[in-house]
């Protein structure tokens, strides 16, 4: 028979060794690294004032703003008739993966609206929606959060 006695020193060593193995397993098996919001983060931060803050202020001064409506067939963006836009884009960003982000150029139909089809959206996701457009040379920006659930 063995004369091995399990005392508190062995317990501490076993607990510490188990903890180290657990942390190493977490590091090794973690496969979600996430994506950067932008690969050109520094360059974009230099123009943040003119591109975002001024555009948001311009949008806040509008008497009627575009509406974002969730429907069974997608997300509908409805512009008021008094807004005449030259160009624009819609960006739907998820927090985790760039592959789930969706970009659309704004192309309004005769009802002054645009449908973002459900087929292009993730089945269930929280989106940060960024609606950016230009009227003349004036930029506008509306940002919102939506929870999209495929019906």
Tab-separated table of N, CA and C in Angstrom:
chain	number	residue	atom	x	y	z
A	1	UNK	N	0.809	-1.189	0.000
A	1	UNK	CA	0.000	0.000	0.000
A	1	UNK	C	0.850	1.250	0.000
A	2	UNK	N	0.262	2.285	-0.536
A	2	UNK	CA	0.999	3.537	-0.651
A	2	UNK	C	0.798	4.401	0.587
A	3	UNK	N	1.805	5.190	0.907
A	3	UNK	CA	1.732	6.083	2.050
A	3	UNK	C	1.396	7.520	1.627
A	4	UNK	N	0.795	7.679	0.447
A	4	UNK	CA	0.456	9.023	-0.056
A	4	UNK	C	-0.726	9.584	0.714
A	5	UNK	N	-0.554	10.807	1.235
A	5	UNK	CA	-1.631	11.505	1.926
A	5	UNK	C	-1.971	12.764	1.139
A	6	UNK	N	-3.240	12.961	0.850
A	6	UNK	CA	-3.702	14.141	0.125
A	6	UNK	C	-3.979	15.236	1.147
A	7	UNK	N	-3.085	16.255	1.195
A	7	UNK	CA	-3.270	17.339	2.159
A	7	UNK	C	-3.608	18.631	1.429
A	8	UNK	N	-3.668	19.746	2.173
A	8	UNK	CA	-4.084	21.012	1.592
A	8	UNK	C	-3.123	21.525	0.530
A	9	UNK	N	-1.871	21.251	0.610
A	9	UNK	CA	-0.911	21.677	-0.411
A	9	UNK	C	-1.199	21.021	-1.752
A	10	UNK	N	-1.531	19.728	-1.713
A	10	UNK	CA	-1.897	19.035	-2.953
A	10	UNK	C	-3.200	19.603	-3.523
A	11	UNK	N	-4.128	19.950	-2.664
A	11	UNK	CA	-5.400	20.528	-3.099
A	11	UNK	C	-5.204	21.854	-3.804
A	12	UNK	N	-4.333	22.713	-3.251
A	12	UNK	CA	-4.055	24.007	-3.874
A	12	UNK	C	-3.383	23.802	-5.223
A	13	UNK	N	-2.423	22.896	-5.290
A	13	UNK	CA	-1.737	22.630	-6.558
A	13	UNK	C	-2.709	22.077	-7.596
A	14	UNK	N	-3.600	21.196	-7.184
A	14	UNK	CA	-4.579	20.631	-8.106
A	14	UNK	C	-5.559	21.697	-8.586
A	15	UNK	N	-6.024	22.550	-7.672
A	15	UNK	CA	-6.956	23.619	-8.040
A	15	UNK	C	-6.283	24.608	-8.994
A	16	UNK	N	-5.046	25.001	-8.714
A	16	UNK	CA	-4.320	25.936	-9.567
A	16	UNK	C	-4.058	25.326	-10.950
A	17	UNK	N	-3.649	24.085	-10.970
A	17	UNK	CA	-3.413	23.402	-12.245
A	17	UNK	C	-4.683	23.272	-13.064
A	18	UNK	N	-5.807	22.961	-12.408
A	18	UNK	CA	-7.093	22.862	-13.108
A	18	UNK	C	-7.508	24.214	-13.668
A	19	UNK	N	-7.310	25.265	-12.903
A	19	UNK	CA	-7.657	26.609	-13.360
A	19	UNK	C	-6.830	27.001	-14.583
A	20	UNK	N	-5.535	26.732	-14.553
A	20	UNK	CA	-4.663	27.052	-15.692
A	20	UNK	C	-5.098	26.275	-16.923
A	21	UNK	N	-5.410	25.003	-16.768
A	21	UNK	CA	-5.888	24.202	-17.902
A	21	UNK	C	-7.212	24.732	-18.444
A	22	UNK	N	-8.090	25.166	-17.569
A	22	UNK	CA	-9.368	25.731	-17.987
A	22	UNK	C	-9.164	27.007	-18.810
A	23	UNK	N	-8.314	27.912	-18.333
A	23	UNK	CA	-8.046	29.159	-19.054
A	23	UNK	C	-7.396	28.870	-20.404
A	24	UNK	N	-6.442	27.963	-20.446
A	24	UNK	CA	-5.814	27.601	-21.719
A	24	UNK	C	-6.821	26.982	-22.686
A	25	UNK	N	-7.747	26.178	-22.188
A	25	UNK	CA	-8.786	25.604	-23.044
A	25	UNK	C	-9.700	26.690	-23.593
A	26	UNK	N	-10.054	27.679	-22.770
A	26	UNK	CA	-10.873	28.794	-23.256
A	26	UNK	C	-10.175	29.540	-24.377
A	27	UNK	N	-8.908	29.808	-24.222
A	27	UNK	CA	-8.151	30.530	-25.244
A	27	UNK	C	-8.044	29.698	-26.518
A	28	UNK	N	-7.774	28.441	-26.367
A	28	UNK	CA	-7.573	27.569	-27.522
A	28	UNK	C	-8.864	27.334	-28.295
A	29	UNK	N	-9.970	27.131	-27.601
A	29	UNK	CA	-11.223	26.781	-28.264
A	29	UNK	C	-12.081	27.989	-28.636
A	30	UNK	N	-11.681	29.166	-28.242
A	30	UNK	CA	-12.447	30.360	-28.608
A	30	UNK	C	-12.239	30.635	-30.092
A	31	UNK	N	-13.330	30.580	-30.860
A	31	UNK	CA	-13.204	30.795	-32.295
A	31	UNK	C	-13.864	32.093	-32.752
A	32	UNK	N	-14.533	32.789	-31.861
A	32	UNK	CA	-15.185	34.032	-32.223
A	32	UNK	C	-14.266	35.198	-31.900
A	33	UNK	N	-13.633	35.733	-32.916
A	33	UNK	CA	-12.744	36.865	-32.697
A	33	UNK	C	-13.440	38.184	-32.956
A	34	UNK	N	-14.569	38.165	-33.684
A	34	UNK	CA	-15.257	39.401	-34.011
A	34	UNK	C	-14.552	40.124	-35.146
A	35	UNK	N	-15.200	41.144	-35.661
A	35	UNK	CA	-14.656	41.932	-36.754
A	35	UNK	C	-14.572	43.389	-36.324
A	36	UNK	N	-13.657	44.105	-36.939
A	36	UNK	CA	-13.585	45.536	-36.710
A	36	UNK	C	-14.771	46.207	-37.388
A	37	UNK	N	-15.206	47.341	-36.841
A	37	UNK	CA	-16.276	48.089	-37.480
A	37	UNK	C	-15.816	48.570	-38.848
A	38	UNK	N	-14.566	48.971	-38.932
A	38	UNK	CA	-14.010	49.445	-40.191
A	38	UNK	C	-12.516	49.146	-40.213
A	39	UNK	N	-12.024	48.767	-41.364
A	39	UNK	CA	-10.586	48.559	-41.503
A	39	UNK	C	-9.842	49.890	-41.567
A	40	UNK	N	-10.568	50.947	-41.915
A	40	UNK	CA	-9.953	52.282	-42.012
A	40	UNK	C	-10.449	53.161	-40.863
A	41	UNK	N	-10.385	52.638	-39.673
A	41	UNK	CA	-10.942	53.323	-38.507
A	41	UNK	C	-10.299	54.692	-38.287
A	42	UNK	N	-8.977	54.770	-38.350
A	42	UNK	CA	-8.298	56.035	-38.065
A	42	UNK	C	-8.656	57.104	-39.101
A	43	UNK	N	-8.621	56.749	-40.375
A	43	UNK	CA	-8.936	57.715	-41.426
A	43	UNK	C	-10.367	58.236	-41.291
A	44	UNK	N	-11.290	57.326	-40.946
A	44	UNK	CA	-12.680	57.735	-40.800
A	44	UNK	C	-12.898	58.601	-39.566
A	45	UNK	N	-12.101	58.415	-38.537
A	45	UNK	CA	-12.267	59.231	-37.335
A	45	UNK	C	-11.870	60.681	-37.576
A	46	UNK	N	-10.997	60.924	-38.557
A	46	UNK	CA	-10.577	62.290	-38.852
A	46	UNK	C	-11.701	63.116	-39.470
A	47	UNK	N	-12.614	62.475	-40.163
A	47	UNK	CA	-13.718	63.192	-40.804
A	47	UNK	C	-15.046	62.966	-40.074
A	48	UNK	N	-14.993	62.505	-38.846
A	48	UNK	CA	-16.199	62.180	-38.094
A	48	UNK	C	-17.114	63.394	-37.916
A	49	UNK	N	-16.555	64.551	-37.610
A	49	UNK	CA	-17.357	65.751	-37.381
A	49	UNK	C	-18.196	66.093	-38.596
A	50	UNK	N	-17.558	66.191	-39.749
A	50	UNK	CA	-18.299	66.624	-40.937
A	50	UNK	C	-19.239	65.542	-41.460
A	51	UNK	N	-18.843	64.282	-41.338
A	51	UNK	CA	-19.662	63.223	-41.912
A	51	UNK	C	-20.794	62.772	-41.000
A	52	UNK	N	-20.600	62.810	-39.715
A	52	UNK	CA	-21.615	62.259	-38.818
A	52	UNK	C	-22.335	63.309	-37.985
A	53	UNK	N	-21.608	64.109	-37.252
A	53	UNK	CA	-22.252	65.044	-36.329
A	53	UNK	C	-23.046	66.101	-37.082
A	54	UNK	N	-22.453	66.702	-38.124
A	54	UNK	CA	-23.180	67.701	-38.904
A	54	UNK	C	-24.368	67.078	-39.628
A	55	UNK	N	-24.198	65.849	-40.140
A	55	UNK	CA	-25.288	65.173	-40.843
A	55	UNK	C	-26.433	64.848	-39.885
A	56	UNK	N	-26.119	64.435	-38.654
A	56	UNK	CA	-27.170	64.171	-37.669
A	56	UNK	C	-27.911	65.449	-37.298
A	57	UNK	N	-27.162	66.545	-37.136
A	57	UNK	CA	-27.793	67.825	-36.821
A	57	UNK	C	-28.721	68.259	-37.953
A	58	UNK	N	-28.296	68.048	-39.198
A	58	UNK	CA	-29.153	68.391	-40.338
A	58	UNK	C	-30.432	67.563	-40.311
A	59	UNK	N	-30.328	66.282	-40.012
A	59	UNK	CA	-31.502	65.413	-39.963
A	59	UNK	C	-32.425	65.787	-38.807
A	60	UNK	N	-31.863	66.209	-37.687
A	60	UNK	CA	-32.688	66.606	-36.543
A	60	UNK	C	-33.479	67.878	-36.826
A	61	UNK	N	-33.007	68.701	-37.761
A	61	UNK	CA	-33.703	69.937	-38.098
A	61	UNK	C	-34.868	69.722	-39.068
A	62	UNK	N	-34.984	68.527	-39.631
A	62	UNK	CA	-36.086	68.243	-40.563
A	62	UNK	C	-37.413	68.231	-39.819
A	63	UNK	N	-38.445	68.791	-40.448
A	63	UNK	CA	-39.770	68.785	-39.815
A	63	UNK	C	-40.388	67.389	-39.847
A	64	UNK	N	-40.156	66.642	-40.912
A	64	UNK	CA	-40.623	65.247	-40.963
A	64	UNK	C	-39.459	64.375	-41.422
A	65	UNK	N	-39.260	63.305	-40.701
A	65	UNK	CA	-38.105	62.433	-40.934
A	65	UNK	C	-38.548	61.140	-41.609
A	66	UNK	N	-37.614	60.440	-42.256
A	66	UNK	CA	-37.946	59.132	-42.825
A	66	UNK	C	-38.375	58.158	-41.727
A	67	UNK	N	-39.294	57.270	-42.087
A	67	UNK	CA	-39.782	56.264	-41.149
A	67	UNK	C	-39.191	54.907	-41.510
A	68	UNK	N	-38.849	54.132	-40.501
A	68	UNK	CA	-38.335	52.779	-40.681
A	68	UNK	C	-39.405	51.836	-40.148
A	69	UNK	N	-39.967	51.014	-41.050
A	69	UNK	CA	-41.108	50.166	-40.714
A	69	UNK	C	-40.734	48.710	-40.973
A	70	UNK	N	-40.940	47.864	-39.976
A	70	UNK	CA	-40.701	46.430	-40.156
A	70	UNK	C	-41.967	45.775	-40.682
A	71	UNK	N	-41.795	44.984	-41.734
A	71	UNK	CA	-42.896	44.256	-42.350
A	71	UNK	C	-42.494	42.793	-42.472
A	72	UNK	N	-43.424	41.948	-42.861
A	72	UNK	CA	-43.133	40.528	-43.012
A	72	UNK	C	-42.146	40.268	-44.149
A	73	UNK	N	-42.178	41.092	-45.181
A	73	UNK	CA	-41.295	40.877	-46.334
A	73	UNK	C	-39.999	41.677	-46.274
A	74	UNK	N	-39.750	42.381	-45.176
A	74	UNK	CA	-38.502	43.124	-45.035
A	74	UNK	C	-38.684	44.401	-44.227
A	75	UNK	N	-37.745	45.283	-44.383
A	75	UNK	CA	-37.773	46.568	-43.689
A	75	UNK	C	-38.036	47.642	-44.731
A	76	UNK	N	-39.066	48.427	-44.507
A	76	UNK	CA	-39.450	49.478	-45.447
A	76	UNK	C	-39.014	50.829	-44.901
A	77	UNK	N	-38.371	51.607	-45.753
A	77	UNK	CA	-37.964	52.965	-45.390
A	77	UNK	C	-38.828	53.909	-46.211
A	78	UNK	N	-39.568	54.742	-45.526
A	78	UNK	CA	-40.518	55.646	-46.159
A	78	UNK	C	-40.048	57.082	-45.955
A	79	UNK	N	-39.742	57.747	-47.068
A	79	UNK	CA	-39.302	59.138	-47.023
A	79	UNK	C	-40.498	60.057	-47.202
A	80	UNK	N	-40.558	61.160	-46.462
A	80	UNK	CA	-41.613	62.148	-46.685
A	80	UNK	C	-41.445	62.784	-48.070
A	81	UNK	N	-42.533	63.219	-48.695
A	81	UNK	CA	-42.432	63.770	-50.056
A	81	UNK	C	-41.579	65.037	-50.148
A	82	UNK	N	-41.455	65.780	-49.053
A	82	UNK	CA	-40.671	67.030	-49.120
A	82	UNK	C	-39.160	66.789	-49.146
A	83	UNK	N	-38.731	65.600	-48.854
A	83	UNK	CA	-37.295	65.289	-48.914
A	83	UNK	C	-36.948	64.859	-50.333
A	84	UNK	N	-36.106	65.614	-50.961
A	84	UNK	CA	-35.607	65.299	-52.304
A	84	UNK	C	-34.151	64.881	-52.150
A	85	UNK	N	-33.876	63.602	-52.367
A	85	UNK	CA	-32.503	63.160	-52.170
A	85	UNK	C	-31.813	62.900	-53.496
A	86	UNK	N	-30.513	63.198	-53.500
A	86	UNK	CA	-29.684	62.975	-54.687
A	86	UNK	C	-29.078	61.581	-54.665
A	87	UNK	N	-28.581	61.188	-53.517
A	87	UNK	CA	-27.978	59.866	-53.371
A	87	UNK	C	-28.025	59.497	-51.900
A	88	UNK	N	-27.763	58.225	-51.626
A	88	UNK	CA	-27.754	57.793	-50.240
A	88	UNK	C	-27.510	56.303	-50.137
A	89	UNK	N	-27.391	55.873	-48.885
A	89	UNK	CA	-27.179	54.443	-48.635
A	89	UNK	C	-27.749	54.093	-47.273
A	90	UNK	N	-28.081	52.810	-47.147
A	90	UNK	CA	-28.574	52.254	-45.889
A	90	UNK	C	-27.568	51.197	-45.468
A	91	UNK	N	-27.154	51.244	-44.219
A	91	UNK	CA	-26.237	50.261	-43.671
A	91	UNK	C	-26.888	49.637	-42.448
A	92	UNK	N	-27.010	48.311	-42.481
A	92	UNK	CA	-27.506	47.554	-41.335
A	92	UNK	C	-26.336	46.763	-40.793
A	93	UNK	N	-25.914	47.087	-39.572
A	93	UNK	CA	-24.750	46.440	-38.960
A	93	UNK	C	-25.167	45.629	-37.753
A	94	UNK	N	-24.628	44.409	-37.686
A	94	UNK	CA	-24.762	43.619	-36.464
A	94	UNK	C	-23.488	43.848	-35.651
A	95	UNK	N	-23.540	43.542	-34.406
A	95	UNK	CA	-22.372	43.785	-33.569
A	95	UNK	C	-21.287	42.744	-33.697
A	96	UNK	N	-21.605	41.574	-34.234
A	96	UNK	CA	-20.658	40.475	-34.156
A	96	UNK	C	-19.876	40.237	-35.440
A	97	UNK	N	-20.574	40.027	-36.549
A	97	UNK	CA	-19.892	39.584	-37.760
A	97	UNK	C	-20.176	40.509	-38.931
A	98	UNK	N	-19.124	40.872	-39.623
A	98	UNK	CA	-19.272	41.712	-40.803
A	98	UNK	C	-20.054	40.986	-41.897
A	99	UNK	N	-20.002	39.661	-41.909
A	99	UNK	CA	-20.729	38.893	-42.915
A	99	UNK	C	-22.240	39.098	-42.806
A	100	UNK	N	-22.743	39.452	-41.627
A	100	UNK	CA	-24.174	39.701	-41.438
A	100	UNK	C	-24.565	41.148	-41.731
A	101	UNK	N	-23.594	42.023	-41.959
A	101	UNK	CA	-23.893	43.414	-42.273
A	101	UNK	C	-24.431	43.501	-43.696
A	102	UNK	N	-25.368	44.432	-43.898
A	102	UNK	CA	-26.010	44.576	-45.200
A	102	UNK	C	-25.952	46.046	-45.607
A	103	UNK	N	-25.592	46.278	-46.877
A	103	UNK	CA	-25.537	47.640	-47.424
A	103	UNK	C	-26.463	47.725	-48.633
A	104	UNK	N	-27.216	48.812	-48.692
A	104	UNK	CA	-28.098	49.049	-49.814
A	104	UNK	C	-27.919	50.490	-50.291
A	105	UNK	N	-27.837	50.729	-51.597
A	105	UNK	CA	-27.965	52.101	-52.070
A	105	UNK	C	-29.438	52.499	-51.986
A	106	UNK	N	-29.700	53.760	-51.729
A	106	UNK	CA	-31.097	54.195	-51.650
A	106	UNK	C	-31.596	54.440	-53.071
A	107	UNK	N	-32.625	53.672	-53.436
A	107	UNK	CA	-33.306	53.810	-54.728
A	107	UNK	C	-34.794	53.815	-54.436
A	108	UNK	N	-35.376	54.995	-54.399
A	108	UNK	CA	-36.775	55.122	-54.010
A	108	UNK	C	-37.700	54.768	-55.167
A	109	UNK	N	-38.840	54.156	-54.824
A	109	UNK	CA	-39.856	53.869	-55.828
A	109	UNK	C	-40.776	55.076	-55.970
A	110	UNK	N	-41.875	54.934	-56.726
A	110	UNK	CA	-42.774	56.071	-56.940
A	110	UNK	C	-43.552	56.469	-55.688
A	111	UNK	N	-43.519	55.619	-54.654
A	111	UNK	CA	-44.167	55.948	-53.379
A	111	UNK	C	-43.180	56.593	-52.398
A	112	UNK	N	-42.009	56.948	-52.893
A	112	UNK	CA	-40.959	57.559	-52.070
A	112	UNK	C	-40.514	56.622	-50.945
A	113	UNK	N	-40.431	55.318	-51.260
A	113	UNK	CA	-40.036	54.339	-50.250
A	113	UNK	C	-39.082	53.329	-50.871
A	114	UNK	N	-38.463	52.559	-50.004
A	114	UNK	CA	-37.575	51.480	-50.428
A	114	UNK	C	-37.753	50.313	-49.472
A	115	UNK	N	-37.792	49.108	-50.060
A	115	UNK	CA	-37.915	47.898	-49.276
A	115	UNK	C	-36.569	47.199	-49.217
A	116	UNK	N	-36.123	46.901	-48.008
A	116	UNK	CA	-34.925	46.093	-47.800
A	116	UNK	C	-35.418	44.665	-47.608
A	117	UNK	N	-35.219	43.787	-48.592
A	117	UNK	CA	-35.873	42.477	-48.558
A	117	UNK	C	-35.383	41.589	-47.421
A	118	UNK	N	-36.330	40.808	-46.878
A	118	UNK	CA	-36.039	39.926	-45.758
A	118	UNK	C	-35.012	38.864	-46.126
A	119	UNK	N	-34.944	38.502	-47.400
A	119	UNK	CA	-34.004	37.468	-47.834
A	119	UNK	C	-32.554	37.880	-47.614
A	120	UNK	N	-32.275	39.173	-47.577
A	120	UNK	CA	-30.904	39.648	-47.382
A	120	UNK	C	-30.545	39.852	-45.917
A	121	UNK	N	-31.513	39.711	-45.025
A	121	UNK	CA	-31.289	39.961	-43.599
A	121	UNK	C	-31.096	38.644	-42.869
A	122	UNK	N	-30.363	38.683	-41.772
A	122	UNK	CA	-30.184	37.499	-40.930
A	122	UNK	C	-31.528	37.132	-40.310
A	123	UNK	N	-31.740	35.854	-40.044
A	123	UNK	CA	-33.034	35.381	-39.538
A	123	UNK	C	-33.473	36.097	-38.268
A	124	UNK	N	-32.562	36.284	-37.356
A	124	UNK	CA	-32.871	36.947	-36.104
A	124	UNK	C	-31.624	37.712	-35.687
A	125	UNK	N	-31.714	39.050	-35.692
A	125	UNK	CA	-30.521	39.847	-35.382
A	125	UNK	C	-30.916	41.215	-34.857
A	126	UNK	N	-30.029	41.763	-34.053
A	126	UNK	CA	-30.133	43.160	-33.645
A	126	UNK	C	-29.295	43.964	-34.622
A	127	UNK	N	-29.915	44.922	-35.282
A	127	UNK	CA	-29.216	45.737	-36.267
A	127	UNK	C	-29.113	47.177	-35.782
A	128	UNK	N	-27.965	47.779	-36.042
A	128	UNK	CA	-27.820	49.230	-35.960
A	128	UNK	C	-28.004	49.717	-37.378
A	129	UNK	N	-29.056	50.488	-37.605
A	129	UNK	CA	-29.347	50.960	-38.948
A	129	UNK	C	-28.846	52.384	-39.092
A	130	UNK	N	-28.155	52.621	-40.187
A	130	UNK	CA	-27.607	53.940	-40.491
A	130	UNK	C	-28.152	54.356	-41.851
A	131	UNK	N	-28.954	55.384	-41.855
A	131	UNK	CA	-29.590	55.893	-43.065
A	131	UNK	C	-28.925	57.231	-43.405
A	132	UNK	N	-28.128	57.223	-44.472
A	132	UNK	CA	-27.342	58.402	-44.845
A	132	UNK	C	-27.734	58.823	-46.262
A	133	UNK	N	-28.049	60.110	-46.411
A	133	UNK	CA	-28.377	60.598	-47.749
A	133	UNK	C	-27.922	62.040	-47.909
A	134	UNK	N	-27.895	62.459	-49.179
A	134	UNK	CA	-27.494	63.819	-49.537
A	134	UNK	C	-28.630	64.470	-50.302
A	135	UNK	N	-28.912	65.701	-49.951
A	135	UNK	CA	-29.870	66.512	-50.676
A	135	UNK	C	-29.128	67.783	-51.046
A	136	UNK	N	-28.852	67.945	-52.336
A	136	UNK	CA	-27.924	68.987	-52.752
A	136	UNK	C	-26.552	68.558	-52.288
A	137	UNK	N	-25.848	69.433	-51.616
A	137	UNK	CA	-24.543	69.061	-51.068
A	137	UNK	C	-24.618	68.862	-49.552
A	138	UNK	N	-25.832	68.850	-49.030
A	138	UNK	CA	-26.034	68.761	-47.589
A	138	UNK	C	-26.205	67.297	-47.165
A	139	UNK	N	-25.384	66.832	-46.202
A	139	UNK	CA	-25.507	65.442	-45.740
A	139	UNK	C	-26.547	65.308	-44.626
A	140	UNK	N	-27.181	64.149	-44.586
A	140	UNK	CA	-28.155	63.823	-43.545
A	140	UNK	C	-27.848	62.416	-43.035
A	141	UNK	N	-28.082	62.200	-41.746
A	141	UNK	CA	-27.825	60.888	-41.154
A	141	UNK	C	-28.827	60.629	-40.039
A	142	UNK	N	-29.471	59.468	-40.137
A	142	UNK	CA	-30.357	58.995	-39.073
A	142	UNK	C	-29.866	57.615	-38.669
A	143	UNK	N	-29.687	57.417	-37.363
A	143	UNK	CA	-29.255	56.127	-36.838
A	143	UNK	C	-30.296	55.623	-35.854
A	144	UNK	N	-30.504	54.310	-35.883
A	144	UNK	CA	-31.485	53.708	-35.001
A	144	UNK	C	-31.093	52.253	-34.751
A	145	UNK	N	-31.716	51.628	-33.781
A	145	UNK	CA	-31.516	50.201	-33.500
A	145	UNK	C	-32.830	49.494	-33.763
A	146	UNK	N	-32.746	48.336	-34.435
A	146	UNK	CA	-33.942	47.545	-34.657
A	146	UNK	C	-33.643	46.088	-34.352
A	147	UNK	N	-34.657	45.385	-33.954
A	147	UNK	CA	-34.560	43.936	-33.713
A	147	UNK	C	-35.337	43.259	-34.829
A	148	UNK	N	-34.641	42.571	-35.722
A	148	UNK	CA	-35.288	41.903	-36.835
A	148	UNK	C	-35.483	40.433	-36.496
A	149	UNK	N	-36.734	39.987	-36.583
A	149	UNK	CA	-37.081	38.576	-36.420
A	149	UNK	C	-37.832	38.160	-37.655
A	150	UNK	N	-37.334	37.142	-38.323
A	150	UNK	CA	-37.997	36.631	-39.504
A	150	UNK	C	-39.329	36.026	-39.097
A	151	UNK	N	-40.429	36.538	-39.668
A	151	UNK	CA	-41.755	36.016	-39.265
A	151	UNK	C	-41.978	34.598	-39.743
